[in-house]
Every structure is written in structure tokens, then in C-alpha cells.
mmCIF file of C-alpha atoms and ligand atoms in Angstrom:
data_model
loop_
_atom_site.group_PDB
_atom_site.id
_atom_site.type_symbol
_atom_site.label_atom_id
_atom_site.label_comp_id
_atom_site.label_asym_id
_atom_site.label_seq_id
_atom_site.Cartn_x
_atom_site.Cartn_y
_atom_site.Cartn_z
ATOM 1 C CA MET A 167 89.644 235.089 20.164
ATOM 2 C CA SER A 168 89.316 231.501 18.923
ATOM 3 C CA ASP A 169 85.877 229.958 18.555
ATOM 4 C CA LYS A 170 84.508 227.914 21.445
ATOM 5 C CA THR A 171 84.065 224.241 20.536
ATOM 6 C CA VAL A 172 80.575 222.994 21.398
ATOM 7 C CA THR A 173 79.170 219.490 21.013
ATOM 8 C CA LEU A 174 76.121 219.465 18.725
ATOM 9 C CA ILE A 175 73.742 216.500 18.934
ATOM 10 C CA PRO A 176 71.097 217.121 16.247
ATOM 11 C CA GLY A 177 69.038 214.135 17.476
ATOM 12 C CA ASP A 178 66.154 212.289 15.821
ATOM 13 C CA GLY A 179 62.962 213.177 13.965
ATOM 14 C CA ILE A 180 62.723 216.953 13.584
ATOM 15 C CA GLY A 181 66.038 217.318 15.472
ATOM 16 C CA PRO A 182 68.309 217.702 12.404
ATOM 17 C CA GLU A 183 65.920 220.243 10.827
ATOM 18 C CA VAL A 184 65.673 222.495 13.903
ATOM 19 C CA ALA A 185 69.409 222.052 14.617
ATOM 20 C CA GLU A 186 70.307 223.208 11.102
ATOM 21 C CA ALA A 187 68.104 226.293 11.446
ATOM 22 C CA THR A 188 69.605 227.056 14.872
ATOM 23 C CA VAL A 189 73.195 226.764 13.663
ATOM 24 C CA ARG A 190 72.483 229.177 10.774
ATOM 25 C CA VAL A 191 70.785 231.764 12.989
ATOM 26 C CA LEU A 192 73.478 231.672 15.692
ATOM 27 C CA ALA A 193 76.159 232.134 13.013
ATOM 28 C CA ALA A 194 74.267 235.127 11.566
ATOM 29 C CA ALA A 195 74.235 236.694 15.036
ATOM 30 C CA GLY A 196 78.015 236.428 15.250
ATOM 31 C CA ALA A 197 78.256 233.493 17.679
ATOM 32 C CA GLU A 198 81.863 232.339 17.895
ATOM 33 C CA ILE A 199 81.298 228.606 17.923
ATOM 34 C CA GLU A 200 82.890 225.630 16.271
ATOM 35 C CA TRP A 201 80.435 222.734 16.300
ATOM 36 C CA GLU A 202 81.564 219.181 17.016
ATOM 37 C CA ARG A 203 78.711 217.061 15.623
ATOM 38 C CA GLN A 204 77.821 213.834 17.409
ATOM 39 C CA ILE A 205 75.239 211.204 16.586
ATOM 40 C CA ALA A 206 72.992 209.827 19.351
ATOM 41 C CA GLY A 207 69.604 208.101 19.261
ATOM 42 C CA LYS A 208 68.095 206.012 16.482
ATOM 43 C CA GLU A 209 70.839 206.613 13.917
ATOM 44 C CA ALA A 210 73.571 205.739 16.425
ATOM 45 C CA MET A 211 71.608 202.622 17.388
ATOM 46 C CA ALA A 212 71.411 201.553 13.730
ATOM 47 C CA ARG A 213 75.134 202.230 13.159
ATOM 48 C CA SER A 214 76.694 200.757 16.283
ATOM 49 C CA GLY A 215 73.965 199.134 18.376
ATOM 50 C CA ASP A 216 74.444 201.812 21.043
ATOM 51 C CA PRO A 217 72.082 204.838 21.113
ATOM 52 C CA LEU A 218 74.549 206.788 23.259
ATOM 53 C CA PRO A 219 78.071 205.904 22.098
ATOM 54 C CA ASP A 220 80.892 206.738 24.528
ATOM 55 C CA GLU A 221 82.289 209.193 21.978
ATOM 56 C CA VAL A 222 79.228 211.420 22.495
ATOM 57 C CA LEU A 223 79.790 211.592 26.242
ATOM 58 C CA HIS A 224 83.554 212.074 25.773
ATOM 59 C CA SER A 225 82.848 214.980 23.435
ATOM 60 C CA ILE A 226 80.534 216.660 25.981
ATOM 61 C CA VAL A 227 83.028 216.131 28.811
ATOM 62 C CA ARG A 228 85.846 217.540 26.653
ATOM 63 C CA ASN A 229 83.934 220.624 25.500
ATOM 64 C CA LYS A 230 81.909 221.134 28.722
ATOM 65 C CA VAL A 231 79.043 222.574 26.676
ATOM 66 C CA ALA A 232 76.562 220.869 24.329
ATOM 67 C CA LEU A 233 73.460 221.776 22.353
ATOM 68 C CA LYS A 234 71.120 218.834 21.970
ATOM 69 C CA GLY A 235 68.109 218.232 19.747
ATOM 70 C CA PRO A 236 65.318 215.827 20.726
ATOM 71 C CA VAL A 237 65.989 212.098 20.772
ATOM 72 C CA THR A 238 63.353 209.384 20.372
ATOM 73 C CA THR A 239 62.846 207.073 23.355
ATOM 74 C CA PRO A 240 60.970 203.792 22.893
ATOM 75 C CA ILE A 241 57.988 203.563 25.276
ATOM 76 C CA GLY A 242 57.760 200.644 27.727
ATOM 77 C CA LYS A 243 60.605 198.698 26.022
ATOM 78 C CA GLY A 244 63.957 199.184 24.287
ATOM 79 C CA PHE A 245 66.810 201.408 25.441
ATOM 80 C CA GLN A 246 66.711 203.782 28.416
ATOM 81 C CA SER A 247 66.019 207.440 27.599
ATOM 82 C CA ILE A 248 69.154 209.100 26.187
ATOM 83 C CA ASN A 249 68.218 212.252 28.104
ATOM 84 C CA VAL A 250 68.055 210.435 31.418
ATOM 85 C CA GLN A 251 71.359 208.673 30.647
ATOM 86 C CA ILE A 252 73.126 211.944 29.782
ATOM 87 C CA ARG A 253 71.796 213.668 32.923
ATOM 88 C CA LYS A 254 72.786 210.776 35.175
ATOM 89 C CA ARG A 255 76.166 209.925 33.688
ATOM 90 C CA LEU A 256 77.316 213.563 33.594
ATOM 91 C CA GLU A 257 75.697 214.502 36.942
ATOM 92 C CA LEU A 258 73.661 217.302 35.421
ATOM 93 C CA PHE A 259 71.754 217.888 38.634
ATOM 94 C CA SER A 260 69.855 221.002 37.697
ATOM 95 C CA ASN A 261 67.191 221.385 35.051
ATOM 96 C CA LEU A 262 66.583 225.008 34.226
ATOM 97 C CA ARG A 263 63.611 226.271 32.279
ATOM 98 C CA PRO A 264 63.070 230.019 31.868
ATOM 99 C CA VAL A 265 59.464 230.637 30.810
ATOM 100 C CA THR A 266 58.841 234.024 29.233
ATOM 101 C CA THR A 267 56.024 235.480 27.154
ATOM 102 C CA LEU A 268 57.115 236.047 23.552
ATOM 103 C CA PRO A 269 55.689 238.809 21.376
ATOM 104 C CA GLY A 270 53.213 237.562 18.807
ATOM 105 C CA VAL A 271 52.886 234.092 20.357
ATOM 106 C CA ALA A 272 49.288 233.603 21.467
ATOM 107 C CA SER A 273 48.925 232.711 25.138
ATOM 108 C CA ARG A 274 46.606 233.406 28.042
ATOM 109 C CA TYR A 275 48.817 235.977 29.762
ATOM 110 C CA ASP A 276 51.129 238.838 28.858
ATOM 111 C CA ASP A 277 54.452 239.345 30.581
ATOM 112 C CA VAL A 278 54.900 235.938 32.212
ATOM 113 C CA ASP A 279 58.473 235.745 33.458
ATOM 114 C CA LEU A 280 59.139 232.610 35.500
ATOM 115 C CA VAL A 281 62.168 230.394 36.004
ATOM 116 C CA VAL A 282 61.648 226.736 36.901
ATOM 117 C CA VAL A 283 64.552 224.996 38.678
ATOM 118 C CA ARG A 284 64.078 221.226 38.892
ATOM 119 C CA GLU A 285 66.214 218.705 40.775
ATOM 120 C CA ASN A 286 67.301 216.288 38.070
ATOM 121 C CA THR A 287 68.873 213.257 39.733
ATOM 122 C CA GLU A 288 66.620 211.696 42.346
ATOM 123 C CA GLY A 289 63.060 211.732 43.736
ATOM 124 C CA LEU A 290 60.692 209.220 42.139
ATOM 125 C CA TYR A 291 62.890 209.200 39.009
ATOM 126 C CA SER A 292 65.631 207.242 40.738
ATOM 127 C CA GLY A 293 64.411 204.205 38.793
ATOM 128 C CA LEU A 294 64.047 202.040 41.926
ATOM 129 C CA GLU A 295 60.911 200.000 41.340
ATOM 130 C CA HIS A 296 60.075 196.422 42.161
ATOM 131 C CA VAL A 297 57.182 194.004 42.419
ATOM 132 C CA VAL A 298 56.543 193.311 46.117
ATOM 133 C CA VAL A 299 54.092 190.472 45.448
ATOM 134 C CA PRO A 300 52.112 189.916 42.228
ATOM 135 C CA GLY A 301 49.693 192.820 41.888
ATOM 136 C CA VAL A 302 51.676 195.137 44.190
ATOM 137 C CA VAL A 303 54.481 197.373 42.928
ATOM 138 C CA GLU A 304 56.701 199.716 44.915
ATOM 139 C CA SER A 305 58.487 202.812 43.502
ATOM 140 C CA LEU A 306 60.984 204.446 45.815
ATOM 141 C CA LYS A 307 61.249 208.201 46.181
ATOM 142 C CA ILE A 308 64.794 209.130 47.151
ATOM 143 C CA ILE A 309 65.466 212.551 48.657
ATOM 144 C CA THR A 310 68.927 213.288 50.016
ATOM 145 C CA GLU A 311 70.282 216.192 52.001
ATOM 146 C CA LYS A 312 73.185 216.480 49.555
ATOM 147 C CA ALA A 313 71.099 216.808 46.375
ATOM 148 C CA SER A 314 68.430 219.002 48.012
ATOM 149 C CA THR A 315 71.036 221.411 49.370
ATOM 150 C CA ARG A 316 72.885 221.487 46.037
ATOM 151 C CA ILE A 317 69.768 222.357 44.023
ATOM 152 C CA ALA A 318 68.587 224.960 46.552
ATOM 153 C CA ARG A 319 71.993 226.636 46.397
ATOM 154 C CA PHE A 320 71.810 226.580 42.593
ATOM 155 C CA ALA A 321 68.440 228.402 42.711
ATOM 156 C CA PHE A 322 69.687 231.145 45.053
ATOM 157 C CA GLU A 323 72.931 231.580 43.128
ATOM 158 C CA TYR A 324 70.862 231.862 39.942
ATOM 159 C CA CYS A 325 68.866 234.670 41.597
ATOM 160 C CA ARG A 326 72.038 236.524 42.545
ATOM 161 C CA LYS A 327 73.517 236.202 39.085
ATOM 162 C CA HIS A 328 70.340 237.152 37.222
ATOM 163 C CA GLY A 329 68.886 239.778 39.560
ATOM 164 C CA ARG A 330 65.935 237.640 40.630
ATOM 165 C CA LYS A 331 64.237 238.476 43.910
ATOM 166 C CA ARG A 332 62.438 235.429 45.210
ATOM 167 C CA VAL A 333 62.534 231.618 45.328
ATOM 168 C CA THR A 334 59.389 229.595 46.001
ATOM 169 C CA ALA A 335 59.984 225.985 47.077
ATOM 170 C CA VAL A 336 57.218 223.646 45.920
ATOM 171 C CA HIS A 337 56.468 220.514 47.961
ATOM 172 C CA LYS A 338 53.956 218.115 49.470
ATOM 173 C CA ALA A 339 55.523 217.947 52.917
ATOM 174 C CA ASN A 340 52.112 217.919 54.573
ATOM 175 C CA ILE A 341 51.759 214.316 53.298
ATOM 176 C CA MET A 342 55.345 213.199 52.595
ATOM 177 C CA LYS A 343 56.605 214.592 55.840
ATOM 178 C CA LEU A 344 60.026 212.932 55.740
ATOM 179 C CA SER A 345 61.055 213.137 52.072
ATOM 180 C CA ASP A 346 59.561 216.476 51.068
ATOM 181 C CA GLY A 347 60.169 217.607 54.652
ATOM 182 C CA LEU A 348 63.922 217.097 54.142
ATOM 183 C CA PHE A 349 63.812 218.899 50.772
ATOM 184 C CA LEU A 350 62.135 221.850 52.480
ATOM 185 C CA GLU A 351 64.465 221.831 55.479
ATOM 186 C CA CYS A 352 67.493 222.024 53.151
ATOM 187 C CA PHE A 353 65.813 224.851 51.210
ATOM 188 C CA HIS A 354 65.310 226.956 54.352
ATOM 189 C CA LYS A 355 68.858 226.298 55.558
ATOM 190 C CA VAL A 356 70.309 227.489 52.261
ATOM 191 C CA ALA A 357 67.847 230.429 52.111
ATOM 192 C CA SER A 358 69.255 231.749 55.393
ATOM 193 C CA GLU A 359 72.587 232.300 53.602
ATOM 194 C CA TYR A 360 70.867 234.616 51.075
ATOM 195 C CA PRO A 361 69.023 237.176 53.220
ATOM 196 C CA GLU A 362 68.562 239.581 50.286
ATOM 197 C CA ILE A 363 66.454 237.006 48.392
ATOM 198 C CA GLU A 364 62.927 236.292 49.540
ATOM 199 C CA ALA A 365 62.171 232.612 50.243
ATOM 200 C CA ASP A 366 58.727 231.099 50.577
ATOM 201 C CA GLU A 367 56.944 227.818 49.935
ATOM 202 C CA ARG A 368 53.774 226.412 48.382
ATOM 203 C CA ILE A 369 52.145 222.994 48.414
ATOM 204 C CA VAL A 370 52.333 221.611 44.875
ATOM 205 C CA ASP A 371 48.596 221.276 44.170
ATOM 206 C CA ASN A 372 47.916 224.827 45.329
ATOM 207 C CA MET A 373 50.951 225.962 43.311
ATOM 208 C CA CYS A 374 49.439 224.547 40.106
ATOM 209 C CA MET A 375 46.217 226.475 40.693
ATOM 210 C CA GLN A 376 48.111 229.656 41.603
ATOM 211 C CA LEU A 377 50.215 229.445 38.456
ATOM 212 C CA VAL A 378 47.192 229.012 36.221
ATOM 213 C CA MET A 379 45.410 231.942 37.883
ATOM 214 C CA HIS A 380 48.219 234.339 38.885
ATOM 215 C CA PRO A 381 51.508 233.494 37.138
ATOM 216 C CA HIS A 382 52.780 237.059 37.665
ATOM 217 C CA ARG A 383 52.969 236.525 41.395
ATOM 218 C CA TYR A 384 55.937 234.153 41.068
ATOM 219 C CA ASP A 385 59.598 234.488 40.192
ATOM 220 C CA VAL A 386 61.894 231.443 40.596
ATOM 221 C CA LEU A 387 60.309 228.067 41.457
ATOM 222 C CA LEU A 388 62.339 225.273 43.069
ATOM 223 C CA LEU A 389 61.032 221.710 42.818
ATOM 224 C CA GLU A 390 62.109 218.112 43.288
ATOM 225 C CA ASN A 391 62.197 215.928 40.173
ATOM 226 C CA LEU A 392 58.593 214.766 39.592
ATOM 227 C CA TYR A 393 56.867 218.019 40.580
ATOM 228 C CA GLY A 394 59.456 219.857 38.480
ATOM 229 C CA ASP A 395 58.714 217.738 35.427
ATOM 230 C CA ILE A 396 54.980 218.409 35.666
ATOM 231 C CA VAL A 397 55.029 222.049 36.757
ATOM 232 C CA SER A 398 57.615 223.023 34.143
ATOM 233 C CA ASP A 399 55.286 221.809 31.364
ATOM 234 C CA LEU A 400 52.380 223.622 32.999
ATOM 235 C CA CYS A 401 54.484 226.791 32.917
ATOM 236 C CA ALA A 402 55.382 226.217 29.246
ATOM 237 C CA GLY A 403 51.646 226.089 28.569
ATOM 238 C CA LEU A 404 51.312 229.604 29.983
ATOM 239 C CA VAL A 405 53.427 231.084 27.177
ATOM 240 C CA GLY A 406 52.519 229.050 24.087
ATOM 241 C CA GLY A 407 53.681 225.498 24.775
ATOM 242 C CA LEU A 408 56.734 223.293 24.523
ATOM 243 C CA GLY A 409 57.593 224.496 21.005
ATOM 244 C CA VAL A 410 58.725 227.908 22.262
ATOM 245 C CA VAL A 411 60.448 227.151 25.585
ATOM 246 C CA PRO A 412 64.188 226.569 26.058
ATOM 247 C CA GLY A 413 65.870 224.324 28.596
ATOM 248 C CA ALA A 414 69.225 223.430 30.078
ATOM 249 C CA ASN A 415 70.649 220.618 32.164
ATOM 250 C CA LEU A 416 73.500 221.894 34.264
ATOM 251 C CA GLY A 417 76.135 220.283 36.456
ATOM 252 C CA THR A 418 79.067 221.777 38.295
ATOM 253 C CA GLU A 419 81.145 222.066 35.133
ATOM 254 C CA ILE A 420 79.081 220.703 32.261
ATOM 255 C CA ALA A 421 76.052 222.277 30.611
ATOM 256 C CA VAL A 422 73.767 220.630 28.048
ATOM 257 C CA PHE A 423 71.229 222.962 26.438
ATOM 258 C CA GLU A 424 68.181 221.384 24.843
ATOM 259 C CA ALA A 425 64.702 222.007 23.489
ATOM 260 C CA VAL A 426 62.091 220.536 25.808
ATOM 261 C CA HIS A 427 59.883 219.104 23.053
ATOM 262 C CA GLY A 428 60.345 215.631 21.586
ATOM 263 C CA SER A 429 61.354 214.379 18.150
ATOM 264 C CA ALA A 430 57.834 214.909 16.715
ATOM 265 C CA PRO A 431 57.843 211.882 14.379
ATOM 266 C CA ASP A 432 54.457 212.997 12.981
ATOM 267 C CA ILE A 433 56.028 215.994 11.216
ATOM 268 C CA ALA A 434 59.667 214.866 10.859
ATOM 269 C CA GLY A 435 61.359 215.371 7.489
ATOM 270 C CA ARG A 436 58.711 217.820 6.225
ATOM 271 C CA ASN A 437 60.482 221.105 6.975
ATOM 272 C CA VAL A 438 57.536 222.404 9.053
ATOM 273 C CA ALA A 439 58.896 222.166 12.618
ATOM 274 C CA ASN A 440 59.294 225.278 14.715
ATOM 275 C CA PRO A 441 62.996 225.756 15.533
ATOM 276 C CA MET A 442 62.366 228.338 18.288
ATOM 277 C CA ALA A 443 62.769 226.060 21.314
ATOM 278 C CA LEU A 444 66.184 224.798 20.244
ATOM 279 C CA LEU A 445 67.168 228.259 19.075
ATOM 280 C CA LEU A 446 66.239 229.810 22.445
ATOM 281 C CA SER A 447 68.175 227.024 24.173
ATOM 282 C CA GLY A 448 71.081 228.112 21.969
ATOM 283 C CA VAL A 449 70.573 231.675 23.210
ATOM 284 C CA LEU A 450 70.744 230.472 26.833
ATOM 285 C CA MET A 451 73.948 228.720 25.821
ATOM 286 C CA LEU A 452 75.394 231.936 24.373
ATOM 287 C CA ASP A 453 74.645 233.684 27.696
ATOM 288 C CA HIS A 454 76.372 230.819 29.516
ATOM 289 C CA LEU A 455 79.421 231.196 27.243
ATOM 290 C CA GLY A 456 79.530 234.933 27.857
ATOM 291 C CA GLN A 457 78.643 235.648 24.188
ATOM 292 C CA THR A 458 75.963 238.079 25.303
ATOM 293 C CA GLU A 459 76.027 240.354 22.255
ATOM 294 C CA ALA A 460 75.245 237.435 19.922
ATOM 295 C CA ALA A 461 72.484 236.345 22.352
ATOM 296 C CA ARG A 462 71.025 239.856 22.333
ATOM 297 C CA ARG A 463 71.045 239.943 18.519
ATOM 298 C CA VAL A 464 69.137 236.651 18.242
ATOM 299 C CA ARG A 465 66.534 237.799 20.811
ATOM 300 C CA ALA A 466 66.068 241.131 19.034
ATOM 301 C CA GLY A 467 65.793 239.421 15.632
ATOM 302 C CA LEU A 468 63.231 236.975 16.985
ATOM 303 C CA THR A 469 61.149 239.763 18.482
ATOM 304 C CA GLY A 470 61.233 241.573 15.123
ATOM 305 C CA VAL A 471 60.152 238.489 13.160
ATOM 306 C CA LEU A 472 57.385 237.526 15.605
ATOM 307 C CA GLU A 473 55.986 241.048 15.550
ATOM 308 C CA GLY A 474 55.502 240.532 11.788
ATOM 309 C CA GLU A 475 53.627 237.806 9.928
ATOM 310 C CA THR A 476 56.242 235.057 9.627
ATOM 311 C CA ARG A 477 55.656 232.096 11.876
ATOM 312 C CA THR A 478 55.564 228.307 11.600
ATOM 313 C CA ARG A 479 52.373 226.254 11.407
ATOM 314 C CA ASP A 480 52.211 225.357 15.111
ATOM 315 C CA LEU A 481 51.912 229.119 15.803
ATOM 316 C CA GLY A 482 49.199 229.581 13.183
ATOM 317 C CA GLY A 483 51.485 230.613 10.307
ATOM 318 C CA THR A 484 52.511 229.029 7.014
ATOM 319 C CA ALA A 485 56.315 229.419 7.075
ATOM 320 C CA SER A 486 58.502 226.347 6.745
ATOM 321 C CA THR A 487 61.394 225.764 9.146
ATOM 322 C CA THR A 488 63.785 227.089 6.492
ATOM 323 C CA GLU A 489 61.649 230.145 5.681
ATOM 324 C CA PHE A 490 61.397 231.024 9.369
ATOM 325 C CA ALA A 491 65.181 230.721 9.751
ATOM 326 C CA ASP A 492 65.687 232.809 6.555
ATOM 327 C CA ALA A 493 63.471 235.588 7.965
ATOM 328 C CA LEU A 494 65.370 235.533 11.227
ATOM 329 C CA VAL A 495 68.758 235.659 9.519
ATOM 330 C CA ARG A 496 67.569 238.661 7.439
ATOM 331 C CA ALA A 497 66.252 240.421 10.575
ATOM 332 C CA ILE A 498 69.532 239.875 12.423
ATOM 333 C CA GLU A 499 71.711 240.914 9.503
ATOM 334 C CA SER A 500 69.749 244.095 8.903
ATOM 335 C CA SER A 501 69.784 245.179 12.573
HETATM 336 P P1 NAI B 898 56.716 215.630 20.869
HETATM 337 O O1 NAI B 898 57.126 216.844 21.631
HETATM 338 O O2 NAI B 898 57.715 215.047 19.944
HETATM 339 O O3 NAI B 898 55.389 215.949 20.019
HETATM 340 C C1 NAI B 898 54.160 216.362 20.596
HETATM 341 C C2 NAI B 898 53.378 217.196 19.573
HETATM 342 O O4 NAI B 898 54.010 218.477 19.457
HETATM 343 C C3 NAI B 898 53.385 216.580 18.172
HETATM 344 O O5 NAI B 898 52.138 216.836 17.565
HETATM 345 C C4 NAI B 898 54.472 217.334 17.439
HETATM 346 O O6 NAI B 898 54.256 217.445 16.044
HETATM 347 C C5 NAI B 898 54.413 218.710 18.105
HETATM 348 N N1 NAI B 898 55.735 219.360 18.156
HETATM 349 C C6 NAI B 898 56.761 219.064 18.977
HETATM 350 N N2 NAI B 898 57.800 219.848 18.734
HETATM 351 C C7 NAI B 898 57.429 220.670 17.733
HETATM 352 C C8 NAI B 898 58.107 221.713 17.034
HETATM 353 N N3 NAI B 898 59.361 222.090 17.317
HETATM 354 N N4 NAI B 898 57.423 222.352 16.042
HETATM 355 C C9 NAI B 898 56.165 222.025 15.755
HETATM 356 N N5 NAI B 898 55.480 221.049 16.385
HETATM 357 C C10 NAI B 898 56.112 220.370 17.361
HETATM 358 O O7 NAI B 898 56.244 214.548 21.954
HETATM 359 P P2 NAI B 898 55.927 213.009 21.798
HETATM 360 O O8 NAI B 898 55.161 212.767 20.527
HETATM 361 O O9 NAI B 898 55.336 212.635 23.082
HETATM 362 O O10 NAI B 898 57.342 212.296 21.694
HETATM 363 C C11 NAI B 898 57.953 211.884 20.475
HETATM 364 C C12 NAI B 898 59.311 211.270 20.801
HETATM 365 O O11 NAI B 898 60.172 212.261 21.367
HETATM 366 C C13 NAI B 898 59.250 210.138 21.833
HETATM 367 O O12 NAI B 898 60.145 209.122 21.407
HETATM 368 C C14 NAI B 898 59.763 210.774 23.114
HETATM 369 O O13 NAI B 898 60.369 209.852 23.960
HETATM 370 C C15 NAI B 898 60.764 211.769 22.573
HETATM 371 N N6 NAI B 898 61.010 212.899 23.480
HETATM 372 C C16 NAI B 898 62.282 213.375 23.549
HETATM 373 C C17 NAI B 898 62.572 214.480 24.320
HETATM 374 C C18 NAI B 898 63.979 214.962 24.311
HETATM 375 O O14 NAI B 898 64.806 214.433 23.622
HETATM 376 N N7 NAI B 898 64.280 216.001 25.079
HETATM 377 C C19 NAI B 898 61.561 215.168 25.117
HETATM 378 C C20 NAI B 898 60.220 214.634 24.926
HETATM 379 C C21 NAI B 898 59.973 213.528 24.143
#
């Protein structure tokens, strides 16, 4: 079988360091991948004046699958977030974040096993803001039947495919009766097509408290864009933070897998970043590509390493990015 070509966007800051470690570990696990490297972000901006050159998007469209490191976004000025641009231009409507306790990673709970499904294209992130009169600004929250139905169906299909039992829709329809009301109505309509999967709902503020107190009570969470952004980080905090949680942005045909942390300029270039988030996103990608044996080998190797002493500084260890990757490669090769 020939290798699958995948677009690799190492990104900015710590991106190239964690991407390098990820590529080595996936190769050691027997992943059959040929990487097509593409430059986006600050380096692309310096080279061509465009932080997201068309060639990057063409490569993703051609290969249908990409692995992306973090990209720096200027705050309050400069170019629009590369992540938002990629999601919008490729219609990656679903943001998926599995949140699972990892052995040896300190966190408040054992055995957390949640999946956060976030609508990625609309809500308050539609970018429709204007000044009504000086001192008064309006931001529009867009909720459509089409996007709400599409994301609800994604969540239930995910359950079927992955043996999950329940979807909880998270909303504030008691206050935003029309917008969140429509999101919820679409959810219940779709749920009726999946009678074997339990469907229930929670108001978002209560959901946050419930997750902090009883994360084991939940399975798959379905949220519109803003609630999804916030609640998915809350969930990451339940298992050790953004440095250990993978993510994916999925459309009908295209899938972009990415770490959820940023480019960490404070530690960039020092070989101390934790590569786990990008690596686990790579493992999700292997599952997506049907390379499940390679995915299993990386997970087993990671469990072995984390049960020992080797870990990066953010997890209380002293290993460099390279040393952590070396340990993982050894664990995989000796299994
Ligand atoms: P950040 O996630 O880059 O950093 C927050 C803190 O976490 C820093 O102290 C950093 O050192 C630490 N950290 C992050 N990832 C780590 C890793 N793998 N290993 C060890 N420590 C890690 O968030 P921040 O500082 O808010 O954003 C920096 C830049 O990244 C900004 O330009 C932002 O726009 C961009 N960003 C990009 C994202 C993406 O491309 N998906 C997501 C979030 C932010």
C-alpha cells in the first residue's frame, strides 16, 4: 500500500519543535504517511506578505487531511486568525475535542472520558459586529437550521461510530429563546432519528458547574460556537490542560488535526515544549485514516512513558522535547 500524503503545517513558535517530535514518533509507530510540508503564519507573512498562501489551502484540499501546529495571531490588529480562515474557507464545521485522563498526568479526576463537539462556523463568531452609535456596539449571533442540524447529526453519527451512548446539548435557550431555541429544536429533531442514543440537555452555566463537580456523568457534549470554545477549555483543564489535549476540525470531506494550545512564544526555540497535544492530534488523524495499529502503538508507548519518570517541564519533569520524543520512540520500538 502506498503512503497517504498528508499536509503538514508546522506553524509558528513551538510549532516546528512539536511537529518534528510528532513526525518522528508517528514514523516509529509505523504510520504510512508522506508529509507535504506547507508554511503558514509569521514565516509565510515574511516571505510573501500572506500568512495563509493559497498553496497551503490547495494542498489541504488536494490531500483532504492535514496536521497543523499552532500559528501566532496578532491581537486586536494585523491579519485574521489563520485558524479561523482555514475553518471558514474549507467549511470545517465541526470542532472535535476528545478529553481523556492520561496516566501519570496530574489532574483532579481519574477516568475522565468526554468528547466535546463544537459548531465551528457561526454563532457569535460570525464576525458581524458594528458600532450602532458611538459608545454602543452590536455583535450578531447567527444560528441557522442548516448548521445546527449538520452539527447535531455529526454528534450522533460520532456516537454510532465510536460506541458512545449519550449526547448532551448545551444551551441558554431560557434567555436566548430564538437562537439557542432553534439550536435545541434541531438537536431534538436529529436525536429522534437515533433512538438507541440517549439525548438530553443542560443550560450552559449549570453545565460548567456539573462538569467541574461530576465530569463522569457526561459522555458527548454538543455546543454552539462560543459555549463550545469555553467549555472545551474547561474540559481540557479537567485532565491536565491544553498541553495534553488533541483536537480536530472536520468538514464533509476535509479534516485538519491540530493541537489546541498556541505557539507559546515564551518558550519557543528552547526545546522544552510538550509535544503531546500535537502528537495525540496525530493519533486521532491515524484513526481517521484507518491506520489504527499505528495509533494503538503510539497510545501504548505514551502510556508506558508516562507511567515512568520522563515528562516535559509543564508536567513537572525535566525532559526536553527531543528527550521526550526519544523515550517515546524507544518505548514504541521495544513493544
Ligand atoms: P499558548 O497556548 O501559546 O501559551 C499559554 C501558556 O501555555 C504559555 O505559558 C506557554 O508556554 C504554555 N504552553 C502552551 N503550549 C505548550 C506546550 N506544548 N508545552 C509546554 N507549554 C505550553 O497561548 P497564548 O500565549 O495565549 O498564545 C500565543 C499565540 O498563539 C497567540 O498568537 C495566539 O493567537 C496563538 N494561538 C494559536 C492557536 C492555534 O494555532 N491553534 C491556539 C491558541 C493560541
